[in-house]
Amino acid sequence: MNANDQTVIEHIEELRKRLYFAVVFFVIAIVGAFFLAEPLIHFLQSSETAQSFSLNAFRITDSIKIYFQMIFYIAFLLTSPIILYQLWAFVSPGLYEKERKVTLSYIPFTFILFVAGIVFSYFILFPYVLNFMIDLSARLGVKLTIGINEYFSFLFQITLPFGFIFQLPIILLFLARLGILNPQIMTKNRKYAYFGLFVIAAMITPPDLMSHLIVTVPMFILYEFSVWVARIGYRKHLKSEEMRLKEEQEAEQKRQVEEALEQQRRQIEELNQ
């Protein structure tokens, strides 16, 4: 059934079915995450920077809180391709055939970019920011006692946003591929985009120039890459629209010819009578 022919109740039922599949896979991922959470926590504690100090639990529940947070984030990461696929399956009936194929191919790249953003922030940004905080405390004569809850909360605060920031190329490509976003507008308003990225970088980094540059420069490069990718997507959109209009014109011409032939046939039948 075409998406346009479905009633509101049928749309809600379809959405409920998609959400059900996503929840089932999320529960399965949580079960698997129970076995992955502890090794991953040990891995995150084994970095060179983390080995330079001891992590403390100031509350009895700190350790289990971090353990379940890690389980949730692992399960979300493992389930994200399934969630994206269910979202695609829900909206795909309203897309053209070529748009369905193209948008489906975005799902693996979305997952890869999310992981790439986390890896970038963990191995490049997080150690620098953490060392900056430790050195600042030493210069101020402050004895830094780090709790495990604060350490992992700070780690999640630094790394997870970059997973979403690295989605920028896919989002802009998707909007350009559908003709919603024109890359020329992105290029024209580049200064406003840079300012927004500059503010975001200031919000997630400590107030020193080097850490700010470590975040800002890659974000600017990511934006320019997104513009370049969006141009490709927009050109494909224009080409597909041109082909669609051509097909519609050919179909209209064919219909007119068939109507003319049918009318001619009727006139001949009337004359024969």
PDB file of N, CA, C and O in Angstrom, residues 114-189:
ATOM      1  N   PHE A 114      29.729   7.919  13.480  1.00  0.00           N
ATOM      2  CA  PHE A 114      29.493   8.048  14.917  1.00  0.00           C
ATOM      3  C   PHE A 114      30.658   7.452  15.705  1.00  0.00           C
ATOM      4  O   PHE A 114      31.162   8.061  16.658  1.00  0.00           O
ATOM      5  N   VAL A 115      31.089   6.260  15.301  1.00  0.00           N
ATOM      6  CA  VAL A 115      32.226   5.623  15.971  1.00  0.00           C
ATOM      7  C   VAL A 115      33.499   6.443  15.756  1.00  0.00           C
ATOM      8  O   VAL A 115      34.310   6.616  16.675  1.00  0.00           O
ATOM      9  N   ALA A 116      33.676   6.985  14.538  1.00  0.00           N
ATOM     10  CA  ALA A 116      34.859   7.804  14.246  1.00  0.00           C
ATOM     11  C   ALA A 116      34.902   9.045  15.123  1.00  0.00           C
ATOM     12  O   ALA A 116      35.983   9.450  15.594  1.00  0.00           O
ATOM     13  N   GLY A 117      33.747   9.663  15.368  1.00  0.00           N
ATOM     14  CA  GLY A 117      33.702  10.836  16.235  1.00  0.00           C
ATOM     15  C   GLY A 117      34.099  10.498  17.657  1.00  0.00           C
ATOM     16  O   GLY A 117      34.849  11.254  18.303  1.00  0.00           O
ATOM     17  N   ILE A 118      33.630   9.358  18.150  1.00  0.00           N
ATOM     18  CA  ILE A 118      33.989   8.937  19.509  1.00  0.00           C
ATOM     19  C   ILE A 118      35.478   8.618  19.606  1.00  0.00           C
ATOM     20  O   ILE A 118      36.159   9.012  20.565  1.00  0.00           O
ATOM     21  N   VAL A 119      35.996   7.905  18.604  1.00  0.00           N
ATOM     22  CA  VAL A 119      37.419   7.539  18.603  1.00  0.00           C
ATOM     23  C   VAL A 119      38.296   8.790  18.541  1.00  0.00           C
ATOM     24  O   VAL A 119      39.298   8.906  19.268  1.00  0.00           O
ATOM     25  N   PHE A 120      37.931   9.739  17.674  1.00  0.00           N
ATOM     26  CA  PHE A 120      38.695  10.984  17.570  1.00  0.00           C
ATOM     27  C   PHE A 120      38.742  11.726  18.908  1.00  0.00           C
ATOM     28  O   PHE A 120      39.808  12.151  19.366  1.00  0.00           O
ATOM     29  N   SER A 121      37.587  11.880  19.540  1.00  0.00           N
ATOM     30  CA  SER A 121      37.539  12.649  20.783  1.00  0.00           C
ATOM     31  C   SER A 121      38.250  11.920  21.927  1.00  0.00           C
ATOM     32  O   SER A 121      38.860  12.560  22.781  1.00  0.00           O
ATOM     33  N   TYR A 122      38.206  10.561  21.918  1.00  0.00           N
ATOM     34  CA  TYR A 122      38.837   9.829  23.017  1.00  0.00           C
ATOM     35  C   TYR A 122      40.364   9.836  22.914  1.00  0.00           C
ATOM     36  O   TYR A 122      41.056  10.057  23.905  1.00  0.00           O
ATOM     37  N   PHE A 123      40.890   9.604  21.703  1.00  0.00           N
ATOM     38  CA  PHE A 123      42.338   9.465  21.558  1.00  0.00           C
ATOM     39  C   PHE A 123      43.055  10.801  21.355  1.00  0.00           C
ATOM     40  O   PHE A 123      44.263  10.886  21.600  1.00  0.00           O
ATOM     41  N   ILE A 124      42.354  11.828  20.909  1.00  0.00           N
ATOM     42  CA  ILE A 124      43.012  13.103  20.620  1.00  0.00           C
ATOM     43  C   ILE A 124      42.590  14.192  21.603  1.00  0.00           C
ATOM     44  O   ILE A 124      43.430  14.846  22.226  1.00  0.00           O
ATOM     45  N   LEU A 125      41.292  14.393  21.739  1.00  0.00           N
ATOM     46  CA  LEU A 125      40.807  15.508  22.555  1.00  0.00           C
ATOM     47  C   LEU A 125      40.831  15.193  24.050  1.00  0.00           C
ATOM     48  O   LEU A 125      41.339  15.989  24.844  1.00  0.00           O
ATOM     49  N   PHE A 126      40.276  14.055  24.442  1.00  0.00           N
ATOM     50  CA  PHE A 126      40.116  13.750  25.856  1.00  0.00           C
ATOM     51  C   PHE A 126      41.440  13.738  26.630  1.00  0.00           C
ATOM     52  O   PHE A 126      41.510  14.330  27.722  1.00  0.00           O
ATOM     53  N   PRO A 127      42.513  13.086  26.142  1.00  0.00           N
ATOM     54  CA  PRO A 127      43.769  13.119  26.902  1.00  0.00           C
ATOM     55  C   PRO A 127      44.298  14.536  27.113  1.00  0.00           C
ATOM     56  O   PRO A 127      44.795  14.866  28.197  1.00  0.00           O
ATOM     57  N   TYR A 128      44.190  15.376  26.078  1.00  0.00           N
ATOM     58  CA  TYR A 128      44.695  16.742  26.215  1.00  0.00           C
ATOM     59  C   TYR A 128      43.889  17.520  27.247  1.00  0.00           C
ATOM     60  O   TYR A 128      44.454  18.223  28.097  1.00  0.00           O
ATOM     61  N   VAL A 129      42.580  17.415  27.174  1.00  0.00           N
ATOM     62  CA  VAL A 129      41.726  18.146  28.123  1.00  0.00           C
ATOM     63  C   VAL A 129      41.967  17.653  29.544  1.00  0.00           C
ATOM     64  O   VAL A 129      42.069  18.458  30.484  1.00  0.00           O
ATOM     65  N   LEU A 130      42.077  16.345  29.719  1.00  0.00           N
ATOM     66  CA  LEU A 130      42.294  15.793  31.059  1.00  0.00           C
ATOM     67  C   LEU A 130      43.641  16.231  31.620  1.00  0.00           C
ATOM     68  O   LEU A 130      43.736  16.634  32.795  1.00  0.00           O
ATOM     69  N   ASN A 131      44.688  16.183  30.798  1.00  0.00           N
ATOM     70  CA  ASN A 131      46.007  16.641  31.260  1.00  0.00           C
ATOM     71  C   ASN A 131      45.998  18.127  31.581  1.00  0.00           C
ATOM     72  O   ASN A 131      46.677  18.574  32.514  1.00  0.00           O
ATOM     73  N   PHE A 132      45.244  18.896  30.815  1.00  0.00           N
ATOM     74  CA  PHE A 132      45.140  20.329  31.090  1.00  0.00           C
ATOM     75  C   PHE A 132      44.522  20.562  32.468  1.00  0.00           C
ATOM     76  O   PHE A 132      44.997  21.401  33.250  1.00  0.00           O
ATOM     77  N   MET A 133      43.467  19.825  32.785  1.00  0.00           N
ATOM     78  CA  MET A 133      42.815  19.973  34.080  1.00  0.00           C
ATOM     79  C   MET A 133      43.741  19.564  35.224  1.00  0.00           C
ATOM     80  O   MET A 133      43.801  20.219  36.274  1.00  0.00           O
ATOM     81  N   ILE A 134      44.492  18.470  35.024  1.00  0.00           N
ATOM     82  CA  ILE A 134      45.411  18.001  36.063  1.00  0.00           C
ATOM     83  C   ILE A 134      46.539  19.010  36.272  1.00  0.00           C
ATOM     84  O   ILE A 134      46.901  19.342  37.419  1.00  0.00           O
ATOM     85  N   ASP A 135      47.110  19.518  35.188  1.00  0.00           N
ATOM     86  CA  ASP A 135      48.193  20.503  35.295  1.00  0.00           C
ATOM     87  C   ASP A 135      47.706  21.801  35.939  1.00  0.00           C
ATOM     88  O   ASP A 135      48.423  22.426  36.733  1.00  0.00           O
ATOM     89  N   LEU A 136      46.486  22.222  35.602  1.00  0.00           N
ATOM     90  CA  LEU A 136      45.935  23.434  36.190  1.00  0.00           C
ATOM     91  C   LEU A 136      45.756  23.273  37.695  1.00  0.00           C
ATOM     92  O   LEU A 136      46.072  24.195  38.475  1.00  0.00           O
ATOM     93  N   SER A 137      45.288  22.104  38.118  1.00  0.00           N
ATOM     94  CA  SER A 137      45.126  21.849  39.550  1.00  0.00           C
ATOM     95  C   SER A 137      46.475  21.875  40.255  1.00  0.00           C
ATOM     96  O   SER A 137      46.601  22.414  41.368  1.00  0.00           O
ATOM     97  N   ALA A 138      47.509  21.314  39.612  1.00  0.00           N
ATOM     98  CA  ALA A 138      48.850  21.310  40.202  1.00  0.00           C
ATOM     99  C   ALA A 138      49.403  22.729  40.335  1.00  0.00           C
ATOM    100  O   ALA A 138      50.014  23.084  41.349  1.00  0.00           O
ATOM    101  N   ARG A 139      49.191  23.558  39.304  1.00  0.00           N
ATOM    102  CA  ARG A 139      49.690  24.945  39.357  1.00  0.00           C
ATOM    103  C   ARG A 139      48.985  25.750  40.443  1.00  0.00           C
ATOM    104  O   ARG A 139      49.578  26.647  41.040  1.00  0.00           O
ATOM    105  N   LEU A 140      47.739  25.429  40.699  1.00  0.00           N
ATOM    106  CA  LEU A 140      46.975  26.138  41.727  1.00  0.00           C
ATOM    107  C   LEU A 140      47.176  25.547  43.121  1.00  0.00           C
ATOM    108  O   LEU A 140      46.609  26.048  44.097  1.00  0.00           O
ATOM    109  N   GLY A 141      47.990  24.484  43.209  1.00  0.00           N
ATOM    110  CA  GLY A 141      48.244  23.854  44.497  1.00  0.00           C
ATOM    111  C   GLY A 141      47.062  23.070  45.031  1.00  0.00           C
ATOM    112  O   GLY A 141      46.913  22.918  46.244  1.00  0.00           O
ATOM    113  N   VAL A 142      46.228  22.582  44.119  1.00  0.00           N
ATOM    114  CA  VAL A 142      45.039  21.826  44.511  1.00  0.00           C
ATOM    115  C   VAL A 142      45.323  20.330  44.377  1.00  0.00           C
ATOM    116  O   VAL A 142      45.787  19.874  43.326  1.00  0.00           O
ATOM    117  N   LYS A 143      45.092  19.592  45.442  1.00  0.00           N
ATOM    118  CA  LYS A 143      45.247  18.151  45.388  1.00  0.00           C
ATOM    119  C   LYS A 143      44.007  17.567  44.721  1.00  0.00           C
ATOM    120  O   LYS A 143      42.898  17.657  45.260  1.00  0.00           O
ATOM    121  N   LEU A 144      44.201  16.972  43.573  1.00  0.00           N
ATOM    122  CA  LEU A 144      43.081  16.482  42.773  1.00  0.00           C
ATOM    123  C   LEU A 144      42.771  15.035  43.131  1.00  0.00           C
ATOM    124  O   LEU A 144      43.597  14.144  42.948  1.00  0.00           O
ATOM    125  N   THR A 145      41.598  14.824  43.669  1.00  0.00           N
ATOM    126  CA  THR A 145      41.112  13.477  43.977  1.00  0.00           C
ATOM    127  C   THR A 145      39.956  13.187  43.025  1.00  0.00           C
ATOM    128  O   THR A 145      38.907  13.837  43.099  1.00  0.00           O
ATOM    129  N   ILE A 146      40.160  12.250  42.144  1.00  0.00           N
ATOM    130  CA  ILE A 146      39.197  12.006  41.067  1.00  0.00           C
ATOM    131  C   ILE A 146      38.323  10.814  41.411  1.00  0.00           C
ATOM    132  O   ILE A 146      38.821   9.729  41.716  1.00  0.00           O
ATOM    133  N   GLY A 147      37.021  11.031  41.349  1.00  0.00           N
ATOM    134  CA  GLY A 147      36.073   9.947  41.572  1.00  0.00           C
ATOM    135  C   GLY A 147      35.766   9.243  40.262  1.00  0.00           C
ATOM    136  O   GLY A 147      35.788   9.855  39.184  1.00  0.00           O
ATOM    137  N   ILE A 148      35.464   7.953  40.334  1.00  0.00           N
ATOM    138  CA  ILE A 148      35.177   7.192  39.127  1.00  0.00           C
ATOM    139  C   ILE A 148      33.926   7.720  38.428  1.00  0.00           C
ATOM    140  O   ILE A 148      33.845   7.735  37.195  1.00  0.00           O
ATOM    141  N   ASN A 149      32.965   8.180  39.200  1.00  0.00           N
ATOM    142  CA  ASN A 149      31.749   8.725  38.608  1.00  0.00           C
ATOM    143  C   ASN A 149      32.048  10.000  37.826  1.00  0.00           C
ATOM    144  O   ASN A 149      31.583  10.186  36.692  1.00  0.00           O
ATOM    145  N   GLU A 150      32.858  10.894  38.424  1.00  0.00           N
ATOM    146  CA  GLU A 150      33.218  12.140  37.753  1.00  0.00           C
ATOM    147  C   GLU A 150      34.091  11.880  36.525  1.00  0.00           C
ATOM    148  O   GLU A 150      33.939  12.547  35.494  1.00  0.00           O
ATOM    149  N   TYR A 151      34.995  10.901  36.625  1.00  0.00           N
ATOM    150  CA  TYR A 151      35.884  10.596  35.509  1.00  0.00           C
ATOM    151  C   TYR A 151      35.097  10.119  34.287  1.00  0.00           C
ATOM    152  O   TYR A 151      35.252  10.633  33.175  1.00  0.00           O
ATOM    153  N   PHE A 152      34.215   9.152  34.477  1.00  0.00           N
ATOM    154  CA  PHE A 152      33.467   8.611  33.349  1.00  0.00           C
ATOM    155  C   PHE A 152      32.386   9.581  32.867  1.00  0.00           C
ATOM    156  O   PHE A 152      32.078   9.618  31.671  1.00  0.00           O
ATOM    157  N   SER A 153      31.819  10.355  33.780  1.00  0.00           N
ATOM    158  CA  SER A 153      30.850  11.367  33.349  1.00  0.00           C
ATOM    159  C   SER A 153      31.531  12.402  32.461  1.00  0.00           C
ATOM    160  O   SER A 153      30.970  12.830  31.436  1.00  0.00           O
ATOM    161  N   PHE A 154      32.737  12.799  32.838  1.00  0.00           N
ATOM    162  CA  PHE A 154      33.504  13.745  32.025  1.00  0.00           C
ATOM    163  C   PHE A 154      33.900  13.116  30.694  1.00  0.00           C
ATOM    164  O   PHE A 154      33.858  13.767  29.633  1.00  0.00           O
ATOM    165  N   LEU A 155      34.250  11.822  30.717  1.00  0.00           N
ATOM    166  CA  LEU A 155      34.598  11.108  29.496  1.00  0.00           C
ATOM    167  C   LEU A 155      33.416  11.062  28.537  1.00  0.00           C
ATOM    168  O   LEU A 155      33.563  11.344  27.338  1.00  0.00           O
ATOM    169  N   PHE A 156      32.250  10.717  29.043  1.00  0.00           N
ATOM    170  CA  PHE A 156      31.052  10.682  28.193  1.00  0.00           C
ATOM    171  C   PHE A 156      30.699  12.075  27.673  1.00  0.00           C
ATOM    172  O   PHE A 156      30.257  12.220  26.526  1.00  0.00           O
ATOM    173  N   GLN A 157      30.892  13.079  28.514  1.00  0.00           N
ATOM    174  CA  GLN A 157      30.572  14.451  28.121  1.00  0.00           C
ATOM    175  C   GLN A 157      31.453  14.928  26.967  1.00  0.00           C
ATOM    176  O   GLN A 157      31.014  15.716  26.126  1.00  0.00           O
ATOM    177  N   ILE A 158      32.686  14.455  26.918  1.00  0.00           N
ATOM    178  CA  ILE A 158      33.619  14.877  25.864  1.00  0.00           C
ATOM    179  C   ILE A 158      33.430  14.045  24.594  1.00  0.00           C
ATOM    180  O   ILE A 158      33.431  14.592  23.481  1.00  0.00           O
ATOM    181  N   THR A 159      33.258  12.732  24.738  1.00  0.00           N
ATOM    182  CA  THR A 159      33.299  11.848  23.570  1.00  0.00           C
ATOM    183  C   THR A 159      31.966  11.734  22.837  1.00  0.00           C
ATOM    184  O   THR A 159      31.926  11.781  21.598  1.00  0.00           O
ATOM    185  N   LEU A 160      30.864  11.566  23.558  1.00  0.00           N
ATOM    186  CA  LEU A 160      29.575  11.313  22.909  1.00  0.00           C
ATOM    187  C   LEU A 160      29.121  12.455  21.994  1.00  0.00           C
ATOM    188  O   LEU A 160      28.607  12.189  20.898  1.00  0.00           O
ATOM    189  N   PRO A 161      29.273  13.741  22.392  1.00  0.00           N
ATOM    190  CA  PRO A 161      28.854  14.797  21.459  1.00  0.00           C
ATOM    191  C   PRO A 161      29.551  14.737  20.112  1.00  0.00           C
ATOM    192  O   PRO A 161      28.946  15.077  19.085  1.00  0.00           O
ATOM    193  N   PHE A 162      30.810  14.269  20.086  1.00  0.00           N
ATOM    194  CA  PHE A 162      31.509  14.201  18.814  1.00  0.00           C
ATOM    195  C   PHE A 162      30.958  13.098  17.923  1.00  0.00           C
ATOM    196  O   PHE A 162      31.057  13.180  16.697  1.00  0.00           O
ATOM    197  N   GLY A 163      30.374  12.074  18.519  1.00  0.00           N
ATOM    198  CA  GLY A 163      29.716  11.073  17.705  1.00  0.00           C
ATOM    199  C   GLY A 163      28.569  11.673  16.907  1.00  0.00           C
ATOM    200  O   GLY A 163      28.359  11.335  15.739  1.00  0.00           O
ATOM    201  N   PHE A 164      27.838  12.607  17.541  1.00  0.00           N
ATOM    202  CA  PHE A 164      26.723  13.268  16.850  1.00  0.00           C
ATOM    203  C   PHE A 164      27.226  14.379  15.922  1.00  0.00           C
ATOM    204  O   PHE A 164      26.651  14.593  14.848  1.00  0.00           O
ATOM    205  N   ILE A 165      28.287  15.085  16.312  1.00  0.00           N
ATOM    206  CA  ILE A 165      28.837  16.136  15.452  1.00  0.00           C
ATOM    207  C   ILE A 165      29.344  15.555  14.133  1.00  0.00           C
ATOM    208  O   ILE A 165      29.186  16.157  13.065  1.00  0.00           O
ATOM    209  N   PHE A 166      29.897  14.342  14.185  1.00  0.00           N
ATOM    210  CA  PHE A 166      30.421  13.706  12.982  1.00  0.00           C
ATOM    211  C   PHE A 166      29.302  13.208  12.054  1.00  0.00           C
ATOM    212  O   PHE A 166      29.597  12.693  10.974  1.00  0.00           O
ATOM    213  N   GLN A 167      28.045  13.378  12.455  1.00  0.00           N
ATOM    214  CA  GLN A 167      26.923  13.049  11.579  1.00  0.00           C
ATOM    215  C   GLN A 167      26.629  14.169  10.589  1.00  0.00           C
ATOM    216  O   GLN A 167      25.774  14.003   9.699  1.00  0.00           O
ATOM    217  N   LEU A 168      27.320  15.300  10.740  1.00  0.00           N
ATOM    218  CA  LEU A 168      27.028  16.474   9.912  1.00  0.00           C
ATOM    219  C   LEU A 168      27.094  16.177   8.413  1.00  0.00           C
ATOM    220  O   LEU A 168      26.187  16.599   7.670  1.00  0.00           O
ATOM    221  N   PRO A 169      28.106  15.469   7.900  1.00  0.00           N
ATOM    222  CA  PRO A 169      28.119  15.194   6.454  1.00  0.00           C
ATOM    223  C   PRO A 169      26.909  14.392   5.978  1.00  0.00           C
ATOM    224  O   PRO A 169      26.343  14.686   4.915  1.00  0.00           O
ATOM    225  N   ILE A 170      26.494  13.396   6.757  1.00  0.00           N
ATOM    226  CA  ILE A 170      25.359  12.564   6.364  1.00  0.00           C
ATOM    227  C   ILE A 170      24.067  13.378   6.377  1.00  0.00           C
ATOM    228  O   ILE A 170      23.232  13.271   5.460  1.00  0.00           O
ATOM    229  N   ILE A 171      23.895  14.201   7.404  1.00  0.00           N
ATOM    230  CA  ILE A 171      22.661  14.999   7.511  1.00  0.00           C
ATOM    231  C   ILE A 171      22.557  15.975   6.354  1.00  0.00           C
ATOM    232  O   ILE A 171      21.511  16.088   5.696  1.00  0.00           O
ATOM    233  N   LEU A 172      23.651  16.680   6.064  1.00  0.00           N
ATOM    234  CA  LEU A 172      23.626  17.667   4.987  1.00  0.00           C
ATOM    235  C   LEU A 172      23.490  16.986   3.623  1.00  0.00           C
ATOM    236  O   LEU A 172      22.810  17.509   2.729  1.00  0.00           O
ATOM    237  N   LEU A 173      24.134  15.831   3.460  1.00  0.00           N
ATOM    238  CA  LEU A 173      24.002  15.090   2.207  1.00  0.00           C
ATOM    239  C   LEU A 173      22.555  14.637   2.010  1.00  0.00           C
ATOM    240  O   LEU A 173      22.012  14.726   0.900  1.00  0.00           O
ATOM    241  N   PHE A 174      21.931  14.160   3.066  1.00  0.00           N
ATOM    242  CA  PHE A 174      20.543  13.702   2.994  1.00  0.00           C
ATOM    243  C   PHE A 174      19.612  14.854   2.604  1.00  0.00           C
ATOM    244  O   PHE A 174      18.759  14.712   1.721  1.00  0.00           O
ATOM    245  N   LEU A 175      19.792  16.009   3.268  1.00  0.00           N
ATOM    246  CA  LEU A 175      18.938  17.164   2.965  1.00  0.00           C
ATOM    247  C   LEU A 175      19.169  17.669   1.546  1.00  0.00           C
ATOM    248  O   LEU A 175      18.230  18.062   0.854  1.00  0.00           O
ATOM    249  N   ALA A 176      20.441  17.659   1.113  1.00  0.00           N
ATOM    250  CA  ALA A 176      20.739  18.106  -0.253  1.00  0.00           C
ATOM    251  C   ALA A 176      20.221  17.112  -1.279  1.00  0.00           C
ATOM    252  O   ALA A 176      19.741  17.497  -2.349  1.00  0.00           O
ATOM    253  N   ARG A 177      20.292  15.816  -0.949  1.00  0.00           N
ATOM    254  CA  ARG A 177      19.823  14.784  -1.885  1.00  0.00           C
ATOM    255  C   ARG A 177      18.321  14.871  -2.104  1.00  0.00           C
ATOM    256  O   ARG A 177      17.830  14.550  -3.187  1.00  0.00           O
ATOM    257  N   LEU A 178      17.597  15.347  -1.081  1.00  0.00           N
ATOM    258  CA  LEU A 178      16.158  15.519  -1.208  1.00  0.00           C
ATOM    259  C   LEU A 178      15.786  16.892  -1.748  1.00  0.00           C
ATOM    260  O   LEU A 178      14.605  17.176  -1.950  1.00  0.00           O
ATOM    261  N   GLY A 179      16.788  17.739  -1.973  1.00  0.00           N
ATOM    262  CA  GLY A 179      16.521  19.071  -2.507  1.00  0.00           C
ATOM    263  C   GLY A 179      16.074  20.075  -1.463  1.00  0.00           C
ATOM    264  O   GLY A 179      15.673  21.197  -1.798  1.00  0.00           O
ATOM    265  N   ILE A 180      16.145  19.706  -0.181  1.00  0.00           N
ATOM    266  CA  ILE A 180      15.717  20.610   0.887  1.00  0.00           C
ATOM    267  C   ILE A 180      16.776  21.674   1.156  1.00  0.00           C
ATOM    268  O   ILE A 180      16.451  22.823   1.476  1.00  0.00           O
ATOM    269  N   LEU A 181      18.039  21.308   1.008  1.00  0.00           N
ATOM    270  CA  LEU A 181      19.139  22.212   1.311  1.00  0.00           C
ATOM    271  C   LEU A 181      19.975  22.452   0.065  1.00  0.00           C
ATOM    272  O   LEU A 181      20.378  21.499  -0.608  1.00  0.00           O
ATOM    273  N   ASN A 182      20.232  23.714  -0.226  1.00  0.00           N
ATOM    274  CA  ASN A 182      21.067  24.089  -1.367  1.00  0.00           C
ATOM    275  C   ASN A 182      22.492  24.369  -0.875  1.00  0.00           C
ATOM    276  O   ASN A 182      22.693  25.239  -0.015  1.00  0.00           O
ATOM    277  N   PRO A 183      23.498  23.655  -1.382  1.00  0.00           N
ATOM    278  CA  PRO A 183      24.882  23.881  -0.934  1.00  0.00           C
ATOM    279  C   PRO A 183      25.359  25.317  -1.152  1.00  0.00           C
ATOM    280  O   PRO A 183      26.248  25.784  -0.428  1.00  0.00           O
ATOM    281  N   GLN A 184      24.799  26.008  -2.123  1.00  0.00           N
ATOM    282  CA  GLN A 184      25.183  27.403  -2.332  1.00  0.00           C
ATOM    283  C   GLN A 184      24.834  28.259  -1.123  1.00  0.00           C
ATOM    284  O   GLN A 184      25.570  29.186  -0.767  1.00  0.00           O
ATOM    285  N   ILE A 185      23.719  27.947  -0.487  1.00  0.00           N
ATOM    286  CA  ILE A 185      23.334  28.674   0.727  1.00  0.00           C
ATOM    287  C   ILE A 185      24.320  28.378   1.850  1.00  0.00           C
ATOM    288  O   ILE A 185      24.696  29.272   2.621  1.00  0.00           O
ATOM    289  N   MET A 186      24.759  27.117   1.932  1.00  0.00           N
ATOM    290  CA  MET A 186      25.745  26.751   2.943  1.00  0.00           C
ATOM    291  C   MET A 186      27.051  27.500   2.738  1.00  0.00           C
ATOM    292  O   MET A 186      27.684  27.956   3.695  1.00  0.00           O
ATOM    293  N   THR A 187      27.467  27.624   1.485  1.00  0.00           N
ATOM    294  CA  THR A 187      28.702  28.347   1.184  1.00  0.00           C
ATOM    295  C   THR A 187      28.553  29.836   1.467  1.00  0.00           C
ATOM    296  O   THR A 187      29.456  30.470   2.032  1.00  0.00           O
ATOM    297  N   LYS A 188      27.403  30.383   1.112  1.00  0.00           N
ATOM    298  CA  LYS A 188      27.152  31.812   1.313  1.00  0.00           C
ATOM    299  C   LYS A 188      27.115  32.155   2.798  1.00  0.00           C
ATOM    300  O   LYS A 188      27.582  33.233   3.213  1.00  0.00           O
ATOM    301  N   ASN A 189      26.560  31.258   3.620  1.00  0.00           N
ATOM    302  CA  ASN A 189      26.424  31.502   5.058  1.00  0.00           C
ATOM    303  C   ASN A 189      27.510  30.798   5.863  1.00  0.00           C
ATOM    304  O   ASN A 189      27.295  30.469   7.034  1.00  0.00           O
TER     305      ASN A 189
END
